[in-house]
CSV table of C-alpha atoms and ligand atoms in Angstrom, one decimal:
chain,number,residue,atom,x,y,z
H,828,UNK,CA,0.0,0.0,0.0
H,829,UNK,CA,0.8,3.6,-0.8
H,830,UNK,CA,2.3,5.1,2.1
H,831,UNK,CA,-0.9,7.7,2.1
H,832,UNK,CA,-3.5,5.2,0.4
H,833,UNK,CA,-6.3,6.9,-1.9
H,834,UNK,CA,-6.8,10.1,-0.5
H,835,UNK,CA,-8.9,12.4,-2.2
H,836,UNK,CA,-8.4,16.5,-3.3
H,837,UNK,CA,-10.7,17.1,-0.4
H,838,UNK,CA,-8.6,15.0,1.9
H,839,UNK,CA,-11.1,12.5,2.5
H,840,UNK,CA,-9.6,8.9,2.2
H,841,UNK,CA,-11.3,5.9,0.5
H,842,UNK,CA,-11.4,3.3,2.9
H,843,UNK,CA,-15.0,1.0,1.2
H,844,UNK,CA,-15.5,0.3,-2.6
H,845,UNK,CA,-19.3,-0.9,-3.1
H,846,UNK,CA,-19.1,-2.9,-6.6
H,847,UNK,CA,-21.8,-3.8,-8.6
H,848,UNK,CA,-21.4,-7.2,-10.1
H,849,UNK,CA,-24.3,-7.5,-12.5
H,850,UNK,CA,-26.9,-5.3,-14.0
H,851,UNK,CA,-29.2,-7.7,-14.3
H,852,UNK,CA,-32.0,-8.0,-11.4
H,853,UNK,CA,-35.0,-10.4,-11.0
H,854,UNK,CA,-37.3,-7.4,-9.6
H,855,UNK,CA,-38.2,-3.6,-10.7
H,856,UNK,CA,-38.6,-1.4,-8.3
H,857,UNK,CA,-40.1,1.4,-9.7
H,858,UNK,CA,-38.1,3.9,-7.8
H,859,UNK,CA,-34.6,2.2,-8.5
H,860,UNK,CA,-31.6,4.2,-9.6
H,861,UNK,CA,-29.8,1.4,-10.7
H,862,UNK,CA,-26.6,2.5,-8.7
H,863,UNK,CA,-26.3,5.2,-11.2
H,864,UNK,CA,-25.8,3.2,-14.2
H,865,UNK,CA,-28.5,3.5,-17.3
H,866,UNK,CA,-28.6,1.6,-20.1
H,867,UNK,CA,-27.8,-2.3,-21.5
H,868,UNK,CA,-27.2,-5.0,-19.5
H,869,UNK,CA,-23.1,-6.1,-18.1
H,870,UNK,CA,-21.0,-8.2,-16.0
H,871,UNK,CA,-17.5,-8.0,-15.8
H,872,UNK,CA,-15.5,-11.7,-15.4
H,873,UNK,CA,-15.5,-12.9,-11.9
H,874,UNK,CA,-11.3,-12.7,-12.6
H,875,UNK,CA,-12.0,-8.8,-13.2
H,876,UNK,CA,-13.8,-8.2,-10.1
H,877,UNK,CA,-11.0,-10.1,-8.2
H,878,UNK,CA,-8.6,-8.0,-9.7
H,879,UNK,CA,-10.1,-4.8,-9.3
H,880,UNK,CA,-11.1,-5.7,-5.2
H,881,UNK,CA,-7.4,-7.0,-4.5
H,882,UNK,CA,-6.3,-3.5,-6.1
H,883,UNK,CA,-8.5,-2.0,-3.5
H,884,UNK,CA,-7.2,-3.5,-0.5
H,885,UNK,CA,-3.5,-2.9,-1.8
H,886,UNK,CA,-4.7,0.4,-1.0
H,887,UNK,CA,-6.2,0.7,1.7
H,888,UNK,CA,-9.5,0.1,1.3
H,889,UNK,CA,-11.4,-1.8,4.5
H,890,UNK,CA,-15.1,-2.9,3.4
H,891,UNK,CA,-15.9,-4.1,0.6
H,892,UNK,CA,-19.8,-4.0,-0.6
H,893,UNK,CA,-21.6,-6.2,-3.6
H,894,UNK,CA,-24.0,-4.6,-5.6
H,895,UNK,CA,-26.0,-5.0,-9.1
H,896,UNK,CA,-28.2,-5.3,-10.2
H,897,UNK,CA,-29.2,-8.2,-7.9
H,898,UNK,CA,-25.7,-9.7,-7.0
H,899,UNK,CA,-27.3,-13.0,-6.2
H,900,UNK,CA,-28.0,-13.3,-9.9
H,901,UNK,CA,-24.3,-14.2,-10.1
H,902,UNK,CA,-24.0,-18.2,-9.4
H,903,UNK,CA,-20.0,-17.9,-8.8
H,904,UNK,CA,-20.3,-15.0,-6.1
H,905,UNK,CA,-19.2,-17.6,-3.6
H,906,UNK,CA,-16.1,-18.4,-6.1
H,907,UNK,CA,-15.3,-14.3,-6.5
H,908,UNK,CA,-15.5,-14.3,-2.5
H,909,UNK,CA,-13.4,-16.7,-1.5
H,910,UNK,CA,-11.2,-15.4,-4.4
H,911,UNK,CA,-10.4,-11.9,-2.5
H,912,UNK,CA,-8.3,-11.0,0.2
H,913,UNK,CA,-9.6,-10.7,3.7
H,914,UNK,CA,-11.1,-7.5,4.5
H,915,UNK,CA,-12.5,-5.8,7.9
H,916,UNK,CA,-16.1,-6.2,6.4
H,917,UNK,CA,-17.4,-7.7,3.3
H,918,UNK,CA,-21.0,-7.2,3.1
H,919,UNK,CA,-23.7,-7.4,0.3
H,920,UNK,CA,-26.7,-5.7,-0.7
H,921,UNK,CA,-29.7,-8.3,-1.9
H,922,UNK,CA,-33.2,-8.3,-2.6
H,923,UNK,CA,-33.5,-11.1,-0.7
H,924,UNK,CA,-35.6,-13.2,-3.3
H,925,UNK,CA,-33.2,-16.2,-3.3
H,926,UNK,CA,-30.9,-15.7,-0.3
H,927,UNK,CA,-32.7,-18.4,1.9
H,928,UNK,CA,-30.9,-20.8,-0.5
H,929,UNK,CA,-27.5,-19.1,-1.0
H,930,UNK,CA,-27.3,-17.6,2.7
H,931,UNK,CA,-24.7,-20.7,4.0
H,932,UNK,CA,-22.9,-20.9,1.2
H,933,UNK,CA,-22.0,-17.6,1.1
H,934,UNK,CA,-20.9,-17.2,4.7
H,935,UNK,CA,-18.9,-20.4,4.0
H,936,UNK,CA,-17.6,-18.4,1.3
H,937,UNK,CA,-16.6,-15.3,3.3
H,938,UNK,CA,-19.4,-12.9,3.2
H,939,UNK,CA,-19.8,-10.8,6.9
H,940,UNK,CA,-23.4,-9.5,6.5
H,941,UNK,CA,-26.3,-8.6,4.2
H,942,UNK,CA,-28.6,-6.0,3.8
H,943,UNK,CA,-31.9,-6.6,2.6
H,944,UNK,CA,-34.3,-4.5,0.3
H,945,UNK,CA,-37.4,-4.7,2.5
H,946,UNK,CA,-39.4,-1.8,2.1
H,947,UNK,CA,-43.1,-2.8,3.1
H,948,UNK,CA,-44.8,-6.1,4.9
H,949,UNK,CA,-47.2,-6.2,3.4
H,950,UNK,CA,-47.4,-8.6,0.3
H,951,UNK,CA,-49.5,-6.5,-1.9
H,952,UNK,CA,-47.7,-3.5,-1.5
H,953,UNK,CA,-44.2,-5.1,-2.0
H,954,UNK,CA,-45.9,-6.5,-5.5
H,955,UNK,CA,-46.9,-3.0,-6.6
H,956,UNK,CA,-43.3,-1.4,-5.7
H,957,UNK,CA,-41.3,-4.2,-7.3
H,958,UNK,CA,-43.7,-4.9,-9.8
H,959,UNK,CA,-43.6,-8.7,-9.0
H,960,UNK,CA,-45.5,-11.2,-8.0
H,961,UNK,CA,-46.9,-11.4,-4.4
H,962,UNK,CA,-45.5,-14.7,-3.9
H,963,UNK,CA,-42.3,-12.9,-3.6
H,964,UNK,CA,-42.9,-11.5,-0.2
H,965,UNK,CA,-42.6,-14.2,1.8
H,966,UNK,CA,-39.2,-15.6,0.2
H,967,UNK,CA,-37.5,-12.0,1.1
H,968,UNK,CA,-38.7,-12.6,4.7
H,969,UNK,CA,-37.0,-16.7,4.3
H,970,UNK,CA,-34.1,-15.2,2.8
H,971,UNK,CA,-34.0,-12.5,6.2
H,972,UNK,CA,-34.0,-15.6,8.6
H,973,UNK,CA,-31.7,-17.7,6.5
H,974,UNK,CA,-29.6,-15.0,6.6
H,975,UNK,CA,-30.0,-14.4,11.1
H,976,UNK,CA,-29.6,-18.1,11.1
H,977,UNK,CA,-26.0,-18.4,8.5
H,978,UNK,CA,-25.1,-15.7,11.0
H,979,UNK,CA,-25.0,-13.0,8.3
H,980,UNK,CA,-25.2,-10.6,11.1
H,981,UNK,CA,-26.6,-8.2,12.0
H,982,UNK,CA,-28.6,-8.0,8.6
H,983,UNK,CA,-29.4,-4.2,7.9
H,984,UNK,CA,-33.4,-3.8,6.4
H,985,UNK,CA,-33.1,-1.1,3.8
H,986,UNK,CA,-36.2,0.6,3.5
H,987,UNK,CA,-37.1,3.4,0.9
H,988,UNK,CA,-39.2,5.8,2.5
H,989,UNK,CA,-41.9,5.8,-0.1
H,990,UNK,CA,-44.7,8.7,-0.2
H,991,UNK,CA,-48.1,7.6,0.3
H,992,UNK,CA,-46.9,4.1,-0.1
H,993,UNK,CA,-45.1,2.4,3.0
H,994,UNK,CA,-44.8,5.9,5.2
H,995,UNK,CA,-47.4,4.6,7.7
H,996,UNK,CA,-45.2,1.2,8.4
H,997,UNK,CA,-42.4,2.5,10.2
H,998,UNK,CA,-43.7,1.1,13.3
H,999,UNK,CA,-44.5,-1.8,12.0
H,1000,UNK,CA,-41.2,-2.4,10.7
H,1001,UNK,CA,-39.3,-1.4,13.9
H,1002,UNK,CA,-41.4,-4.1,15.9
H,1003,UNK,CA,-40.7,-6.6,12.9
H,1004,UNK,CA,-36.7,-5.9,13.4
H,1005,UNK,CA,-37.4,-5.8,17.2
H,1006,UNK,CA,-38.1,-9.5,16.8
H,1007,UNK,CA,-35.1,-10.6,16.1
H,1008,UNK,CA,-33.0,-9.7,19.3
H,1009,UNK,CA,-30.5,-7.5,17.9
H,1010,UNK,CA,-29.7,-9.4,14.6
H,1011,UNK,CA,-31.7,-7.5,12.6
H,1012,UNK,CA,-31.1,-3.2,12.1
H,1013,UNK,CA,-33.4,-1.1,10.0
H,1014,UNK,CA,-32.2,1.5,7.9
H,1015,UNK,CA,-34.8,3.7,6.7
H,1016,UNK,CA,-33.6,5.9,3.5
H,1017,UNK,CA,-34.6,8.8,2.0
H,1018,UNK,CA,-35.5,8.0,-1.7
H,1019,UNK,CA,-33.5,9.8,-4.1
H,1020,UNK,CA,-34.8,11.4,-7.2
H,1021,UNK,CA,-33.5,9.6,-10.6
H,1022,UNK,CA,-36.6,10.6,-12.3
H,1023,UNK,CA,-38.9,7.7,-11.3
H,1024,UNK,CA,-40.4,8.4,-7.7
H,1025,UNK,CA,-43.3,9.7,-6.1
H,1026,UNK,CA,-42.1,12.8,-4.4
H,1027,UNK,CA,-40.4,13.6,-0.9
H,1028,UNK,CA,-41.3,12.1,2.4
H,1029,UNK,CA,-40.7,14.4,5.5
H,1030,UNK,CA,-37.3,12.9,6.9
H,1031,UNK,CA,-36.9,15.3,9.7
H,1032,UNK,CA,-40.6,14.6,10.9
H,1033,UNK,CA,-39.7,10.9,10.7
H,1034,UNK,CA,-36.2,11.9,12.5
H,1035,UNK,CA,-37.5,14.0,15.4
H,1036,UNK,CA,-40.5,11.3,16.1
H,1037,UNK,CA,-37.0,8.4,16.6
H,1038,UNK,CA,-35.4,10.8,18.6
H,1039,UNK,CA,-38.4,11.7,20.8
H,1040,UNK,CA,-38.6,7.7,21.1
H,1041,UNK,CA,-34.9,6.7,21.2
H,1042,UNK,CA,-33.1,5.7,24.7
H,1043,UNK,CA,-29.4,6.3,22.8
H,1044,UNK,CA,-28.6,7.8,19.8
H,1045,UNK,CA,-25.5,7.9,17.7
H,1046,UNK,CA,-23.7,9.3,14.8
H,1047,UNK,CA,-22.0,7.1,12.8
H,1048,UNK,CA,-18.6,8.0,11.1
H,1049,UNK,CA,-19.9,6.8,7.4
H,1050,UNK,CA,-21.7,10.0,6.4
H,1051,UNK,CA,-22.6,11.2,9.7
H,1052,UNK,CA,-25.2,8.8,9.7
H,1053,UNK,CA,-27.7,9.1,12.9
H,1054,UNK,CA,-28.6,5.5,14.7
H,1055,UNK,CA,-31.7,5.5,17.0
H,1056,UNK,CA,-32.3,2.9,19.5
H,1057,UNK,CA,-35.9,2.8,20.2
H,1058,UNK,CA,-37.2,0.2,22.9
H,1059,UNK,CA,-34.1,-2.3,21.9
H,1060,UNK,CA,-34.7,-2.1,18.2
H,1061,UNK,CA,-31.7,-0.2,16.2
H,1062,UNK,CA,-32.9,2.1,13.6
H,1063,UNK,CA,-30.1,3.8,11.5
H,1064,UNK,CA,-31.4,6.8,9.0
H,1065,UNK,CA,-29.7,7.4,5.7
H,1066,UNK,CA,-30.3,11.2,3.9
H,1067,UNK,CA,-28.1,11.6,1.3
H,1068,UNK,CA,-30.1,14.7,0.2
H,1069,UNK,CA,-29.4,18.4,-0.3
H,1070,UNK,CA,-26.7,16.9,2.6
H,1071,UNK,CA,-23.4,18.5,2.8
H,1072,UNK,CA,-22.3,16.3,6.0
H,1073,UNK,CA,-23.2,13.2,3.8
H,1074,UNK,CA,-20.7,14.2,1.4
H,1075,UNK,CA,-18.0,15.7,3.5
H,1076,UNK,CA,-18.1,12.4,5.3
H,1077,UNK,CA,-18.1,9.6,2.1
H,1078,UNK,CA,-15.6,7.3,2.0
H,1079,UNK,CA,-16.8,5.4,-0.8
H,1080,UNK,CA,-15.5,4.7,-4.3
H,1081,UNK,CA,-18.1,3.0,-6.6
H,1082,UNK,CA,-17.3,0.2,-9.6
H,1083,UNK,CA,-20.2,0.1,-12.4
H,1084,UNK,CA,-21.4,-3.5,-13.2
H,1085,UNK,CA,-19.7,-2.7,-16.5
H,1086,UNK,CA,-16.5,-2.0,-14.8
H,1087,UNK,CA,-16.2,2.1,-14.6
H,1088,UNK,CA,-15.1,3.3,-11.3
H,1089,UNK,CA,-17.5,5.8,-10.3
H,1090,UNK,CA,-16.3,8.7,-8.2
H,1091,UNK,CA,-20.0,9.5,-7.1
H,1092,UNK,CA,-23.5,8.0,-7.4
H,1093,UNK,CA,-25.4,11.1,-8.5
H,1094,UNK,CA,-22.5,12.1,-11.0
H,1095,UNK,CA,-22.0,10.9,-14.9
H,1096,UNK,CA,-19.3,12.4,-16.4
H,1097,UNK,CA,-16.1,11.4,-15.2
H,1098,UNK,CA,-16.3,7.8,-14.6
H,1099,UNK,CA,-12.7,6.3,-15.4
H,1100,UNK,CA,-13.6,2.5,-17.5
H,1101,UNK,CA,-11.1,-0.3,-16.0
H,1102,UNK,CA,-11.8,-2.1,-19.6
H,1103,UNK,CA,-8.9,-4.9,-19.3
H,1104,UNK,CA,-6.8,-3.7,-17.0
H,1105,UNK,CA,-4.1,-5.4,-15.4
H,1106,UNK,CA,-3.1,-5.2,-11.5
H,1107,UNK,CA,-0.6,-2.7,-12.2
H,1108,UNK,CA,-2.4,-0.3,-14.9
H,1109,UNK,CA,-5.9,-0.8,-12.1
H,1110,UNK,CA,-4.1,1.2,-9.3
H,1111,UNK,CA,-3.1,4.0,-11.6
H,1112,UNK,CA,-6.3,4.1,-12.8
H,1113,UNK,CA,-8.1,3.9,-9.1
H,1114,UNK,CA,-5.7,7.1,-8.3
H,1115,UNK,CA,-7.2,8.5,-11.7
H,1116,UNK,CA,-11.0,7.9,-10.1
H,1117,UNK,CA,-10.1,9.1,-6.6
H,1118,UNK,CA,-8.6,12.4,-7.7
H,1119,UNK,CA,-11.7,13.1,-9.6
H,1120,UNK,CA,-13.9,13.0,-7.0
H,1121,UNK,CA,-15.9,16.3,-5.6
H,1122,UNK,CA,-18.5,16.2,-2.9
H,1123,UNK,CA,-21.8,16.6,-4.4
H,1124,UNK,CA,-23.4,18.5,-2.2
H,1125,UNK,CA,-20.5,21.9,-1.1
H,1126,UNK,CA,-20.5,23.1,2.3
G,738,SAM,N1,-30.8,-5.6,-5.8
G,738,SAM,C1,-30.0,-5.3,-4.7
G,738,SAM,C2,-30.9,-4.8,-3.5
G,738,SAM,O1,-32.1,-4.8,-3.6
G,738,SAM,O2,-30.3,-4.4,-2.5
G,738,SAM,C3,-28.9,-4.3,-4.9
G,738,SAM,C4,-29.2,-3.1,-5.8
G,738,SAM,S1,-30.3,-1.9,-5.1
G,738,SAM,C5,-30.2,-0.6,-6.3
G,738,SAM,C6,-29.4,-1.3,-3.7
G,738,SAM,C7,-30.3,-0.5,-2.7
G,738,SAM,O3,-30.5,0.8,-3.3
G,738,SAM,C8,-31.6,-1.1,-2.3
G,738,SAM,O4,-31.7,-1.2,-0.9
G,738,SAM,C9,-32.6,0.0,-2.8
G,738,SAM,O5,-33.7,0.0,-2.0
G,738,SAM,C10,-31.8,1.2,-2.8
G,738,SAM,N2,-32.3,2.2,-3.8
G,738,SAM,C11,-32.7,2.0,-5.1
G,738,SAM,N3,-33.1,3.1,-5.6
G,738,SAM,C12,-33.1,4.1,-4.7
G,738,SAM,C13,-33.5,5.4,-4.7
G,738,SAM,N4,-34.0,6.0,-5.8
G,738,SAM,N5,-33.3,6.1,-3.6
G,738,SAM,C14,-32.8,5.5,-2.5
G,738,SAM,N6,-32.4,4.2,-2.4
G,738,SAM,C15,-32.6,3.5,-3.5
């Protein structure tokens, strides 16, 4: 590693890469912003993605997050995750639809924890925001105890506060977590705009009802992220918007399914394309990527 590692021109240093490993997902969520990425379908090789994470850690980077797409739509993500070096954490983001039957084999493999899309209990509802069947439902919530039980710990619920849609479940969703005694977290995230959603939810009425509730509360490092612990169940809240703090605080450096590094989710224009890349041309190009990035949202 660089005596400095990746640092940024705003001296913030990139200690997690979240890579998506396919575009290709078996739901659509109408308010999905597709990590940032429009357009035709991709995968890189699973020998690309190795490459690309073990550049990473040579670097200093600490966590490592899959993406897609729906990463699970990858049968050799056990094979690219025993494949890597060790990291500090090495998590995944999933729908969920299929993790009851991969949830073992990927611990084996070396995954640390998942989080799960879950946005709503209720079957129906799920059906109208993924635009699936309501059969569905239920195998998210299997895949969520598979998960608890493989010790994929503690799972994080991602839930897109949706307008009108699922705003009235909150409650419902913190007793849900509450059941699991710790192993479960919900993270509750302010939808961001790629063209496709139904308007802004009030965060900071959602935020000063938690902290009216909440024993404890914290601020995470990772983008000054708040955590509320409300009657034992953890409640983390995730507002990337209009958010300067957010910003000033991300530590993040983003691969495209189709193997761009991406300096910044809500930016287009200067994402630096790994194409073939060897070991040694992939950290030149990573320093490329890092120096590029700007905070979206200025102080
Ligand atoms: N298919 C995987 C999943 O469901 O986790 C990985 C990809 S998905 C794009 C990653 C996360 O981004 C999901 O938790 C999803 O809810 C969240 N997400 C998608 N579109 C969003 C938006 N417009 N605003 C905020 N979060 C969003």
């Amino acid at each position: 590693m660089e005596p400095d590692g990746l640092i940024d021109t705003f001296g913030r240093r990139i200690t997690s890469l979240r890579i998506s490993i396919t575009s290709q997902c078996n739901l659509n969520c109408f308010y999905c912003h597709n990590e940032g990425q429009n357009g035709h379908e991709s995968q890189m090789s699973s020998g690309h993605i190795v490459n690309i994470i073990k550049t990473a850690s040579k670097l200093g980077v600490t966590k490592v997050k899959f993406s897609g797409g729906e990463p699970l739509m990858r049968q050799d993500f056990e094979d690219i995750l025993v494949a890597i070096p060790k990291f500090r954490n090495v998590s995944a983001t999933t729908n969920g639809v299929t993790l009851s039957k991969r949830a073992i084999s990927l611990k084996s493999a070396g995954l640390d924890r998942v989080n799960v899309s879950l946005d709503t209990l209720k079957p129906q509802t799920y059906a109208s925001i993924c635009r699936c069947n309501e059969d569905i439902h239920p195998m998210v919530l299997d895949g969520i105890q598979s998960a608890v039980n493989a010790g994929l710990t503690p799972v994080k619920l991602n839930m897109v506060m949706l307008k009108g849609i699922n705003e009235n479940e909150l409650d419902d969703m913190i007793s849900f977590v509450r059941l699991f005694d710790g192993d479960v977290i919900l993270q509750i995230i302010e939808p961001m705009d790629f063209g496709n959603y139904g308007g802004s939810v009030d965060m900071d009425a959602i935020e000063m009802d938690l902290c009216s509730r909440a024993s404890e509360v914290v601020e995470r490092k990772m983008h000054r992220r708040k955590k509320y612990l409300v009657d034992g169940a953890e409640v983390e809240v995730v507002r990337p918007i209009d958010n300067s703090r957010f910003c000033a605080n991300c530590s993040r450096l983003r691969v495209t399914a189709d193997g761009k590094l991406k300096p910044c989710l809500l930016v287009n224009d200067n994402l630096v394309d790994t194409g073939s890349a060897g070991i040694h041309e992939l950290e030149t190009l990573f320093y490329k990527a890092v120096n590029l990035r700007e905070p979206f949202y200025k102080g």
